[in-house]
CSV table of C-alpha atoms in Angstrom, one decimal:
chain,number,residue,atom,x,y,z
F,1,UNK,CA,-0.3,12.2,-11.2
F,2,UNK,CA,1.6,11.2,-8.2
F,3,UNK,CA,1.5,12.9,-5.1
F,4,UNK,CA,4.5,14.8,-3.9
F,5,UNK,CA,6.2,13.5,-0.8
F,6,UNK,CA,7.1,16.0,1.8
F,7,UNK,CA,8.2,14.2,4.3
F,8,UNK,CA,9.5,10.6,6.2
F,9,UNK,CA,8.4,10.5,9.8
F,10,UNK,CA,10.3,7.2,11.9
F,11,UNK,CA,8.9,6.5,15.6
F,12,UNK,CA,8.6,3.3,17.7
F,13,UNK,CA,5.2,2.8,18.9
F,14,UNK,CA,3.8,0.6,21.0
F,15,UNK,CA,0.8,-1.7,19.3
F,16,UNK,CA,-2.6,-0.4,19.8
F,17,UNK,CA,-1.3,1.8,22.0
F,18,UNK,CA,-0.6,5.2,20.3
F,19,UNK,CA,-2.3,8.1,21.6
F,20,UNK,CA,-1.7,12.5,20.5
F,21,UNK,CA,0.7,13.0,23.4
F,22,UNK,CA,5.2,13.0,22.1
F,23,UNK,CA,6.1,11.3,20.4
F,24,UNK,CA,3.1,11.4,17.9
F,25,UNK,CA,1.6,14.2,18.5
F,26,UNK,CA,4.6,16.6,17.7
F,27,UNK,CA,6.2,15.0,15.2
F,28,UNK,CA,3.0,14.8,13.0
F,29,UNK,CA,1.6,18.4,13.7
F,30,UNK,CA,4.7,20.0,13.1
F,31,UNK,CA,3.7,18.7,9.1
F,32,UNK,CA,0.2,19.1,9.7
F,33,UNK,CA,-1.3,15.6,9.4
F,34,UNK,CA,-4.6,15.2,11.4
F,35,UNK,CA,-3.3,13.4,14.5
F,36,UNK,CA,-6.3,12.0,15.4
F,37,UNK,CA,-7.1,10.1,12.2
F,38,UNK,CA,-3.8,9.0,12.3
F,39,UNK,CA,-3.7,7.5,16.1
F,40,UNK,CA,-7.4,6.0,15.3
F,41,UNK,CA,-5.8,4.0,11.8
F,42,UNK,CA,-2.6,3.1,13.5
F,43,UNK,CA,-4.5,1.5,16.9
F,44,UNK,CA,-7.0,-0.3,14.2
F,45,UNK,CA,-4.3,-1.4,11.7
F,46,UNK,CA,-2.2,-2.9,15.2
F,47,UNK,CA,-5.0,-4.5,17.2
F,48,UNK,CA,-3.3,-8.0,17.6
F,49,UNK,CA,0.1,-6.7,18.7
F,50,UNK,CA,-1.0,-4.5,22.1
F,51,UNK,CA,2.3,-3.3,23.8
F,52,UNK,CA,4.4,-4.9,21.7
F,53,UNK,CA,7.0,-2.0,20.1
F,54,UNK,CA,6.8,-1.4,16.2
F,55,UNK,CA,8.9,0.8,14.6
F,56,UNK,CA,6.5,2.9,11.9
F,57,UNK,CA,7.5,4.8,8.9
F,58,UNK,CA,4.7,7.3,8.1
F,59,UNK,CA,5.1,9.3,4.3
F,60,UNK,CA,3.5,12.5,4.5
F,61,UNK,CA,2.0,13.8,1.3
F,62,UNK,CA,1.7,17.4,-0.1
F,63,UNK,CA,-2.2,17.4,0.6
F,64,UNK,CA,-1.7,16.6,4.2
F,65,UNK,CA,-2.8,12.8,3.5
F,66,UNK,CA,-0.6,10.4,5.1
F,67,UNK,CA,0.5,6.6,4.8
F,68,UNK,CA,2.5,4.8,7.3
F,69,UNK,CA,4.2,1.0,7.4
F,70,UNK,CA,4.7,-1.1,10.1
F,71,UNK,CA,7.9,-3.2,10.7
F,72,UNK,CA,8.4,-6.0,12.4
F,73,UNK,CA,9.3,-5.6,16.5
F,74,UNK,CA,13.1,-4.8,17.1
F,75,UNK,CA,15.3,-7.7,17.2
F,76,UNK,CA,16.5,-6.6,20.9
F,77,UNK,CA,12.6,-6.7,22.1
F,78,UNK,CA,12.4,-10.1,20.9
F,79,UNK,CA,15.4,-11.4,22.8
F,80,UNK,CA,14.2,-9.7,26.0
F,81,UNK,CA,10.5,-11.4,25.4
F,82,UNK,CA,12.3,-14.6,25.2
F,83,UNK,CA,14.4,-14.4,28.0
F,84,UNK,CA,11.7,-13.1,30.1
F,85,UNK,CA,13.8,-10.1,30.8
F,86,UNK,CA,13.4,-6.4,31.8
F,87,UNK,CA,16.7,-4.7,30.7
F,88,UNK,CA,19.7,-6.2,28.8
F,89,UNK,CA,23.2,-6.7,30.9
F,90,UNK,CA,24.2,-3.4,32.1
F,91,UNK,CA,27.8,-5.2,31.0
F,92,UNK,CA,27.4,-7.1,28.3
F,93,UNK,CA,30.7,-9.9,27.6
F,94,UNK,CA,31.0,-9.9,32.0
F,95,UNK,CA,27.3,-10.4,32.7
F,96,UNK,CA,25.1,-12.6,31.2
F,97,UNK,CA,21.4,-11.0,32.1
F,98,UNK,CA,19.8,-14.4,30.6
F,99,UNK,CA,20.1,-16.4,28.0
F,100,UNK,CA,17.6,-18.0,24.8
F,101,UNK,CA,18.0,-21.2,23.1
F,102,UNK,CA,18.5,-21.6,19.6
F,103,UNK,CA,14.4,-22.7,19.0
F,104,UNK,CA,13.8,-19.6,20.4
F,105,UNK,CA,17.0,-17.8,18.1
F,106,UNK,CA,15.6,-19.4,15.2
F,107,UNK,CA,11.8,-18.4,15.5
F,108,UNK,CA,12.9,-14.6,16.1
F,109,UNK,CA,14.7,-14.7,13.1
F,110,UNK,CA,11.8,-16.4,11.1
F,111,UNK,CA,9.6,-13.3,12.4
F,112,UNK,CA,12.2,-10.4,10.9
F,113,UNK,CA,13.3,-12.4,8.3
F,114,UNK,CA,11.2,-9.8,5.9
F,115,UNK,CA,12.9,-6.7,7.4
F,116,UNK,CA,16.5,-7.9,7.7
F,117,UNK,CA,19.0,-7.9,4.9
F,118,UNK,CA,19.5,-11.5,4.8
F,119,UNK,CA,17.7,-14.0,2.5
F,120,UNK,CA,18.0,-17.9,4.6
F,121,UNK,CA,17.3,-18.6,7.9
F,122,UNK,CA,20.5,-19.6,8.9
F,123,UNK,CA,22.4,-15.9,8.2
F,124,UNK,CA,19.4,-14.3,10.0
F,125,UNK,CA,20.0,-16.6,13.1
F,126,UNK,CA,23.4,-15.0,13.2
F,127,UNK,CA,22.2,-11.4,13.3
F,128,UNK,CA,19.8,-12.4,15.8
F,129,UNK,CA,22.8,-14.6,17.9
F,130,UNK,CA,25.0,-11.2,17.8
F,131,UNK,CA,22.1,-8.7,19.0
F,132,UNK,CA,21.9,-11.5,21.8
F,133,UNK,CA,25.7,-11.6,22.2
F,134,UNK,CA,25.6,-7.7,22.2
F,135,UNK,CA,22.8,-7.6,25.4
F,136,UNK,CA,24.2,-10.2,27.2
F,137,UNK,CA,22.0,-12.7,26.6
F,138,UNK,CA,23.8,-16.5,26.2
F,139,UNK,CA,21.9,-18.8,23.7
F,140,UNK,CA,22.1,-21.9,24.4
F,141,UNK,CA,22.2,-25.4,22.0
């Protein structure tokens, strides 16, 4: 028989990074899964991306057992990697912060091709052109 599913938890944690302290820590103890078994899996399961932001879907089960998924970086992380920036434009459409060019475009989009609702390359180049667009970041031919 299959467990029973008491609840979806959704954070952003940074690779082999996560520790007990908020985000984690409340947001798992308030359903009572063992935090520390938890933070030890997650920094095991993520030691090739250190620092780099994942968002992580954790099910938590009726028994107090737990199993989590990890996506693939946000698109907007990406773009700032690329661009070698620290923030986005402040005014996006006025100020450009930086700008990407479409090698770079095209390889983001080959790395959340599985999470995006797209299925070619080429419409998940144009998500990944408008989250540019969006942060002011110009990508260039």
């Amino acid at each position: 028989m299959a467990k029973k599913v008491v609840g979806l938890i959704k954070l952003q944690i940074k690779g082999a990074q996560a520790t007990a302290a908020p985000p984690v820590g409340p947001a798992l103890g308030q359903r009572g899964v063992n935090i520390a078994m938890f933070v030890k899996e997650f920094n095991a399961r993520t030691q090739k991306q250190p620092g780099v932001v994942l968002p992580t879907i954790i099910t938590v089960y009726s028994d107090k057992s737990f199993t989590f998924i990890t996506k693939t970086p946000p698109a907007s992380v990406l773009l700032k990697q690329a661009a070698k920036l620290e923030s986005a434009s402040k005014t996006p459409g006025k100020a450009i912060a930086g700008s990407v060019t479409d090698k770079q475009v095209e390889e983001i989009a080959k790395t959340k091709l599985p999470d995006l609702n797209c299925y070619d390359i080429e419409t998940a180049k144009s998500l990944i052109k408008g989250s540019a667009r969006s942060m002011g970041i110009e990508v260039k031919a």
